[in-house]
mmCIF file of C-alpha atoms in Angstrom:
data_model
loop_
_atom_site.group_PDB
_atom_site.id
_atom_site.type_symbol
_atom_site.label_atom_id
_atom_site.label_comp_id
_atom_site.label_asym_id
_atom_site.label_seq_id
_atom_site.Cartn_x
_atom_site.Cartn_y
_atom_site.Cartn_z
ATOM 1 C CA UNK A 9 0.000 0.000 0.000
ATOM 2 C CA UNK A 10 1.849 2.942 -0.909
ATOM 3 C CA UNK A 11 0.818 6.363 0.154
ATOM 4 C CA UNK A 12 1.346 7.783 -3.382
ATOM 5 C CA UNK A 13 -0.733 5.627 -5.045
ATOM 6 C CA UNK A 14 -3.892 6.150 -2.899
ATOM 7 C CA UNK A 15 -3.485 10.036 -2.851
ATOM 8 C CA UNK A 16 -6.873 11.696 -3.549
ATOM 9 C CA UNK A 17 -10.187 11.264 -2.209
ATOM 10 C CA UNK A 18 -9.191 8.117 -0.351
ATOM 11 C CA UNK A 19 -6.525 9.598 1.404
ATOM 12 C CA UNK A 20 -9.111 12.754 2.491
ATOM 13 C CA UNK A 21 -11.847 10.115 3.376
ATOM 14 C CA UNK A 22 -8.965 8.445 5.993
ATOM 15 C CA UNK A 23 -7.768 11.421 7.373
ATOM 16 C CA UNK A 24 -11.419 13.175 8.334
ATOM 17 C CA UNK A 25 -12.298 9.680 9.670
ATOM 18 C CA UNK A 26 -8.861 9.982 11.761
ATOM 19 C CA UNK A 27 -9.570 13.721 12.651
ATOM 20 C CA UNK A 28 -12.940 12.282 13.859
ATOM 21 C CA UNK A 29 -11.664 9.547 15.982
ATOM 22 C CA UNK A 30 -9.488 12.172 17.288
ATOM 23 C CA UNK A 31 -11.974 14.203 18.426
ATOM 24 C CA UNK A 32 -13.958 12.061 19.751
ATOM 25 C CA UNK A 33 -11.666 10.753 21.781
ATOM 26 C CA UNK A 34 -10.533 14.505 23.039
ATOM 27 C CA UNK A 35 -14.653 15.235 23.865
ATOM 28 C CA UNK A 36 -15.000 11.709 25.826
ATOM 29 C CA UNK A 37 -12.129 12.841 27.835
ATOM 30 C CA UNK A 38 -13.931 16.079 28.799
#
């Protein structure tokens, strides 16, 4: 799997879902 060869709409889709996880992580903490 090489980062490269996935860049594009995939890659965006990945990285809100991470930003996501993220945050919920940082709310449940609150």
């Amino acid at each position: 799997m090489n980062p490269a060869h996935y860049e594009g709409p995939a890659t965006l889709l990945r990285q809100c879902v991470e930003n996501s996880l993220k945050m919920t992580q940082l709310v449940a903490r609150l």
